[in-house]
GROMACS .gro file of C-alpha atoms in nm:
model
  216
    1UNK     CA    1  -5.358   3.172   3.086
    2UNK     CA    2  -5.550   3.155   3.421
    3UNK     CA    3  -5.699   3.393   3.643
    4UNK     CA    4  -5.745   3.357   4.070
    5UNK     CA    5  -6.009   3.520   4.263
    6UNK     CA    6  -6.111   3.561   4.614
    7UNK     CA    7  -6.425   3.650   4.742
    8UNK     CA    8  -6.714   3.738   5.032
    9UNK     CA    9  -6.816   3.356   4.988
   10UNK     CA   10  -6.524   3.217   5.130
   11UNK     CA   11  -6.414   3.023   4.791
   12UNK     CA   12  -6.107   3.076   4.614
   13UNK     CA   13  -6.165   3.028   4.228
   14UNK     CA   14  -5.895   2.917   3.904
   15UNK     CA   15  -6.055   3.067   3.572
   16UNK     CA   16  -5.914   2.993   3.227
   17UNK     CA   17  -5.848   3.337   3.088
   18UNK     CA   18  -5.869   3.269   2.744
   19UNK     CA   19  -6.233   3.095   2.735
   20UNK     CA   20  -6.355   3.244   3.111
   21UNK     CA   21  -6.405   2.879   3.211
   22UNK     CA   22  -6.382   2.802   3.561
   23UNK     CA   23  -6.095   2.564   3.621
   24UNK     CA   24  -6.133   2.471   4.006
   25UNK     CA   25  -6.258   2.621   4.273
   26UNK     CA   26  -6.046   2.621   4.635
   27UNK     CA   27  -6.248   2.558   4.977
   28UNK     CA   28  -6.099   2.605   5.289
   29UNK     CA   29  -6.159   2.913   5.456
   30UNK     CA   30  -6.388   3.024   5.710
   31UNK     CA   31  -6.452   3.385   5.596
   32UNK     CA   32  -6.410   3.597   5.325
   33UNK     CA   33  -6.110   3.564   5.080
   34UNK     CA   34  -5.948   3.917   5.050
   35UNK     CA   35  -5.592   3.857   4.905
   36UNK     CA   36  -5.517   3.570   4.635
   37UNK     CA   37  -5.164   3.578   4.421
   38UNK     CA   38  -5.011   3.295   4.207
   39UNK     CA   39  -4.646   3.184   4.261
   40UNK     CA   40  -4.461   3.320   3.988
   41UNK     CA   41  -4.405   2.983   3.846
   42UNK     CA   42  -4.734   2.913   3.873
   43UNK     CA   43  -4.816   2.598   4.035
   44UNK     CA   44  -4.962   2.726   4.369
   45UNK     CA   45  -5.197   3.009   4.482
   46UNK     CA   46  -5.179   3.181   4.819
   47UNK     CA   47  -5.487   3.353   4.987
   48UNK     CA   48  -5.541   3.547   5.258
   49UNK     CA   49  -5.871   3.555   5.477
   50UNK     CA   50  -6.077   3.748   5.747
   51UNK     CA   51  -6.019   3.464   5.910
   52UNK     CA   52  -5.700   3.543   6.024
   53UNK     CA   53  -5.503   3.272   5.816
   54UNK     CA   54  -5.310   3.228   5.496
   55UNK     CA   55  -5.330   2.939   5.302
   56UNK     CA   56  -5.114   2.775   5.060
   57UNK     CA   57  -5.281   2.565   4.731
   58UNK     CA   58  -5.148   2.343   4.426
   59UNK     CA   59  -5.299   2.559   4.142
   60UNK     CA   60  -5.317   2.251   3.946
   61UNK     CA   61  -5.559   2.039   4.166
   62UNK     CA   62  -5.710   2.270   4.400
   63UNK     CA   63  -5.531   2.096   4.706
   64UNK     CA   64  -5.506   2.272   5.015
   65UNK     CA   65  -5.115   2.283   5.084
   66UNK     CA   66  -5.081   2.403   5.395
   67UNK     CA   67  -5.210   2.668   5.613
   68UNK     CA   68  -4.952   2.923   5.762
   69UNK     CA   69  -5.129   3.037   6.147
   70UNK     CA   70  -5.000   3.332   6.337
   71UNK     CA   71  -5.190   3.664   6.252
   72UNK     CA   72  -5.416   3.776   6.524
   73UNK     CA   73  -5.631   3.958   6.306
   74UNK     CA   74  -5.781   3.940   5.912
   75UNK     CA   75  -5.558   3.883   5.680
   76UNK     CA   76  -5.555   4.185   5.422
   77UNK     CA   77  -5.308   4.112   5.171
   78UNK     CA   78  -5.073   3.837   5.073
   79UNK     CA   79  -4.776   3.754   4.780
   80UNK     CA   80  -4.541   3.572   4.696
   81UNK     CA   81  -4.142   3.691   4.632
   82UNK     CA   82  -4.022   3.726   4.304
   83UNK     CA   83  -3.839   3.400   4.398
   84UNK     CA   84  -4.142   3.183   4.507
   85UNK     CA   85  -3.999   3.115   4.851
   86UNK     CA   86  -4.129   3.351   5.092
   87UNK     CA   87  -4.464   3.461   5.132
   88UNK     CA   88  -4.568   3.788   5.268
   89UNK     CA   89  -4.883   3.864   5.509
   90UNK     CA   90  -5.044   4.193   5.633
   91UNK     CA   91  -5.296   4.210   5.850
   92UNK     CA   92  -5.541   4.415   6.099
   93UNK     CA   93  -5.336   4.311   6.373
   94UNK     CA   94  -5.106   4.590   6.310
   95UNK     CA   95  -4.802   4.343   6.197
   96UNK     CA   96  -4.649   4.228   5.839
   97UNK     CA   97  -4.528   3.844   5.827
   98UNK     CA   98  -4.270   3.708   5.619
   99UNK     CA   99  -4.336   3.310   5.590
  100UNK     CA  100  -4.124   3.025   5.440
  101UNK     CA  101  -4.319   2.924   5.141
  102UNK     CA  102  -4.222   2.573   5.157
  103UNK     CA  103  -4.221   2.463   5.455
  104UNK     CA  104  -4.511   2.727   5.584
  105UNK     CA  105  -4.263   2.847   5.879
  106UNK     CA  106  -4.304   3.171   6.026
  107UNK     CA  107  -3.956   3.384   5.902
  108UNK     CA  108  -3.995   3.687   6.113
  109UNK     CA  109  -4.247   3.951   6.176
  110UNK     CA  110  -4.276   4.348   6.083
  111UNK     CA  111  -4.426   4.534   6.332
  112UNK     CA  112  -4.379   4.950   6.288
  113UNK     CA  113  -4.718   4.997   6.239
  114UNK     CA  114  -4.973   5.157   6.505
  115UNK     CA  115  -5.309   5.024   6.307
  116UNK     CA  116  -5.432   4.754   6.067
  117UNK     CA  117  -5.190   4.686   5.713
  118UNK     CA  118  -5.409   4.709   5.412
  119UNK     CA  119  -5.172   4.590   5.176
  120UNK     CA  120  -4.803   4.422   5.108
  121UNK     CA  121  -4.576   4.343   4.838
  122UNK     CA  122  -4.220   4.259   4.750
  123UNK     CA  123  -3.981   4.431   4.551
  124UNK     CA  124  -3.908   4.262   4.199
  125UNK     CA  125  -3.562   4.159   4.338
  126UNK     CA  126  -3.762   4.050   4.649
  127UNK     CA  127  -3.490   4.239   4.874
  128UNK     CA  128  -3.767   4.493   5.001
  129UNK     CA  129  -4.122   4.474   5.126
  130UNK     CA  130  -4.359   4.766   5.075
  131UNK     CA  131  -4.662   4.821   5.287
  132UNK     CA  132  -4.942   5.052   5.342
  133UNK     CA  133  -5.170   5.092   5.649
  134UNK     CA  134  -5.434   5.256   5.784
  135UNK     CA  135  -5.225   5.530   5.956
  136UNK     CA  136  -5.223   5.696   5.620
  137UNK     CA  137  -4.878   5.604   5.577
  138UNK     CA  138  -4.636   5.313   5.364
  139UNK     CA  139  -4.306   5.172   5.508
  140UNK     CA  140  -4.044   4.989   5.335
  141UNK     CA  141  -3.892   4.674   5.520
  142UNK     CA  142  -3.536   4.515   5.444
  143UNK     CA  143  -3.703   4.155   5.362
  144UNK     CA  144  -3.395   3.989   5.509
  145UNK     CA  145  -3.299   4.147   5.864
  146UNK     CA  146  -3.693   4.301   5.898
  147UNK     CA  147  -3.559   4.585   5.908
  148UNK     CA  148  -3.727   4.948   5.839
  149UNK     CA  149  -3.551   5.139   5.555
  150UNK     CA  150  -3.809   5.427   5.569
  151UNK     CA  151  -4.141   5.525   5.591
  152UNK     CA  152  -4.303   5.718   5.336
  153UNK     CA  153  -4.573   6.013   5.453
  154UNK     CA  154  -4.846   6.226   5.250
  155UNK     CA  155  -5.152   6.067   5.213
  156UNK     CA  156  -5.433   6.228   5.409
  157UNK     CA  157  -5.617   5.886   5.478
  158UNK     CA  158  -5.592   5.553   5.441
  159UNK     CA  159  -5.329   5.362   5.215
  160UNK     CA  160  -5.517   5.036   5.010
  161UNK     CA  161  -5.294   4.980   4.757
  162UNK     CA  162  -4.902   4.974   4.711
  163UNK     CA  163  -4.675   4.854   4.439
  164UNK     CA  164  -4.298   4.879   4.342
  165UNK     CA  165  -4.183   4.966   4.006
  166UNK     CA  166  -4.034   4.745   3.734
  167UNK     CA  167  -3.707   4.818   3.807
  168UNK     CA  168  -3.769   4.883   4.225
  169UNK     CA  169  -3.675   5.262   4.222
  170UNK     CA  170  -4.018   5.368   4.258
  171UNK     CA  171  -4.332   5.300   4.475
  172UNK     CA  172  -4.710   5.402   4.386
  173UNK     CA  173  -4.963   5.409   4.645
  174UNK     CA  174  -5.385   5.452   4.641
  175UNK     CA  175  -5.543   5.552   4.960
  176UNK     CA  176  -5.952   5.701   5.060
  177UNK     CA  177  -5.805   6.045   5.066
  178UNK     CA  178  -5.883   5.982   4.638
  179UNK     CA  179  -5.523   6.040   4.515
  180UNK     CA  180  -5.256   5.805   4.372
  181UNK     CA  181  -4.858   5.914   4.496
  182UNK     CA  182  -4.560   5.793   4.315
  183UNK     CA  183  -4.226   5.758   4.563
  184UNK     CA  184  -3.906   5.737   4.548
  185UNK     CA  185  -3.812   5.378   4.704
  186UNK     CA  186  -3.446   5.437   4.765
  187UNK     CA  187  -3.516   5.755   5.035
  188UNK     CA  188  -3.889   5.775   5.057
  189UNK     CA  189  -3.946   6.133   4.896
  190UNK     CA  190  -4.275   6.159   4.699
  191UNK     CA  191  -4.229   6.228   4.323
  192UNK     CA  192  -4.543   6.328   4.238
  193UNK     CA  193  -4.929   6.327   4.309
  194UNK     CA  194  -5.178   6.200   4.044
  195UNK     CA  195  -5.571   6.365   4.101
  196UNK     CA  196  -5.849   6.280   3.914
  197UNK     CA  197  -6.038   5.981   4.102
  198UNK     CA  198  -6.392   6.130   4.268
  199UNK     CA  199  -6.381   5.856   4.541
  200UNK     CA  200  -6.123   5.622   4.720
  201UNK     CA  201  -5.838   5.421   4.547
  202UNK     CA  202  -5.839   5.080   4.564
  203UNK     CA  203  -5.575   4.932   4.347
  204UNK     CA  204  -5.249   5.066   4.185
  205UNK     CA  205  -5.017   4.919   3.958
  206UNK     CA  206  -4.682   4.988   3.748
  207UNK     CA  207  -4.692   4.905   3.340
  208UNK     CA  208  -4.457   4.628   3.307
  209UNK     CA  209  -4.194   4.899   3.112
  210UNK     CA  210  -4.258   5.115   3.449
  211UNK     CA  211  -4.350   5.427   3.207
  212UNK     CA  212  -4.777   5.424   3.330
  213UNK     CA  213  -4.979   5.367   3.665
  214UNK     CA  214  -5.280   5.243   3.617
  215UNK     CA  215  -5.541   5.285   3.887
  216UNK     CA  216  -5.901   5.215   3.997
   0.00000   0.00000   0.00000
């Protein structure tokens, strides 16, 4: 029923999605917004900013929660586990943070990568954490020890986007070198490589039956 954006103005916005109303708007940050997700219970919004923190908001009143500090660099890509209680961060300081979502506590932090993370996200069972950097590569992270399970290699350029699958077995990925890769999440092999796009892909996502990718 609602909608959350993030933008170059600094603002994080609540739409209605049925009528396009807007419902509130977040201020907080000191530079641009690129990462917003709900909680999936929906009562709080997380964002992630170029100015190198995430931030934590009641979805309801537009409160500012709590801001989590740590990240050295902007702040790429944020969400919440399937769970609501961890959050997790990637940034251009090379490093992936997993924070306590209630209490805004620092959990541990993923650092495998040799340049900035572009972009994060759990697993639907919220055991794993995929991410994908500028090294043209994605790694998957145990989300309880922080430990690497594998790193997945074949894009010729930058990685933007990642996503699991419905049921976790699979990982898609959009990168600037114009293609979209399905993976296998369990050992890391590509499945297959999807051509088409004329320019760099910026966002990737599983149908919720897992059967399509949709990409832009």
């Amino acid at each position: 029923k609602r909608v959350v954006s993030g933008s170059l103005d600094k603002l994080v916005k609540i739409w209605n999605a049925e009528t396009g109303a807007e419902v509130c708007t977040l201020s907080g940050h000191a530079d641009e917004v690129d990462s917003v997700a709900f909680s999936p219970d929906g009562k709080r919004v997380v964002s992630g900013s170029y100015d190198k923190l995430v931030k934590i908001w009641d979805a309801a009143t537009g409160a500012e929660v709590r801001t989590l500090t740590g990240h050295s660099g902007w702040v790429t890509s944020v969400s919440f586990s399937p769970d609501g209680k961890r959050i997790v961060s990637g940034s251009w300081d090379k490093t992936v943070k997993i924070w306590d979502a209630e209490t805004g506590a620092e959990v541990c932090t993923l650092s495998g990568f040799s340049t900035k993370v572009t972009s994060v996200a759990f697993s639907p069972d919220g055991t794993r954490i995929v991410c994908g950097s500028v090294e043209c590569i994605l790694k998957i992270w145990d989300a309880a020890t922080g430990a690497e399970v594998c790193t997945l290699a074949g894009h010729s350029s930058a990685v933007i986007s990642v996503s699991f699958s419905p049921d976790g077995k699979r990982v898609v990925s959009g990168s600037l070198d114009k293609l979209v890769k399905i993976w296998n999440a369990e050992t890391g092999a590509e499945v297959c490589t999807l051509s088409g796009h004329a320019d760099e892909v910026d966002s990737v996502a599983f149908s919720p039956d897992g059967k399509r990718v949709v990409s832009g």
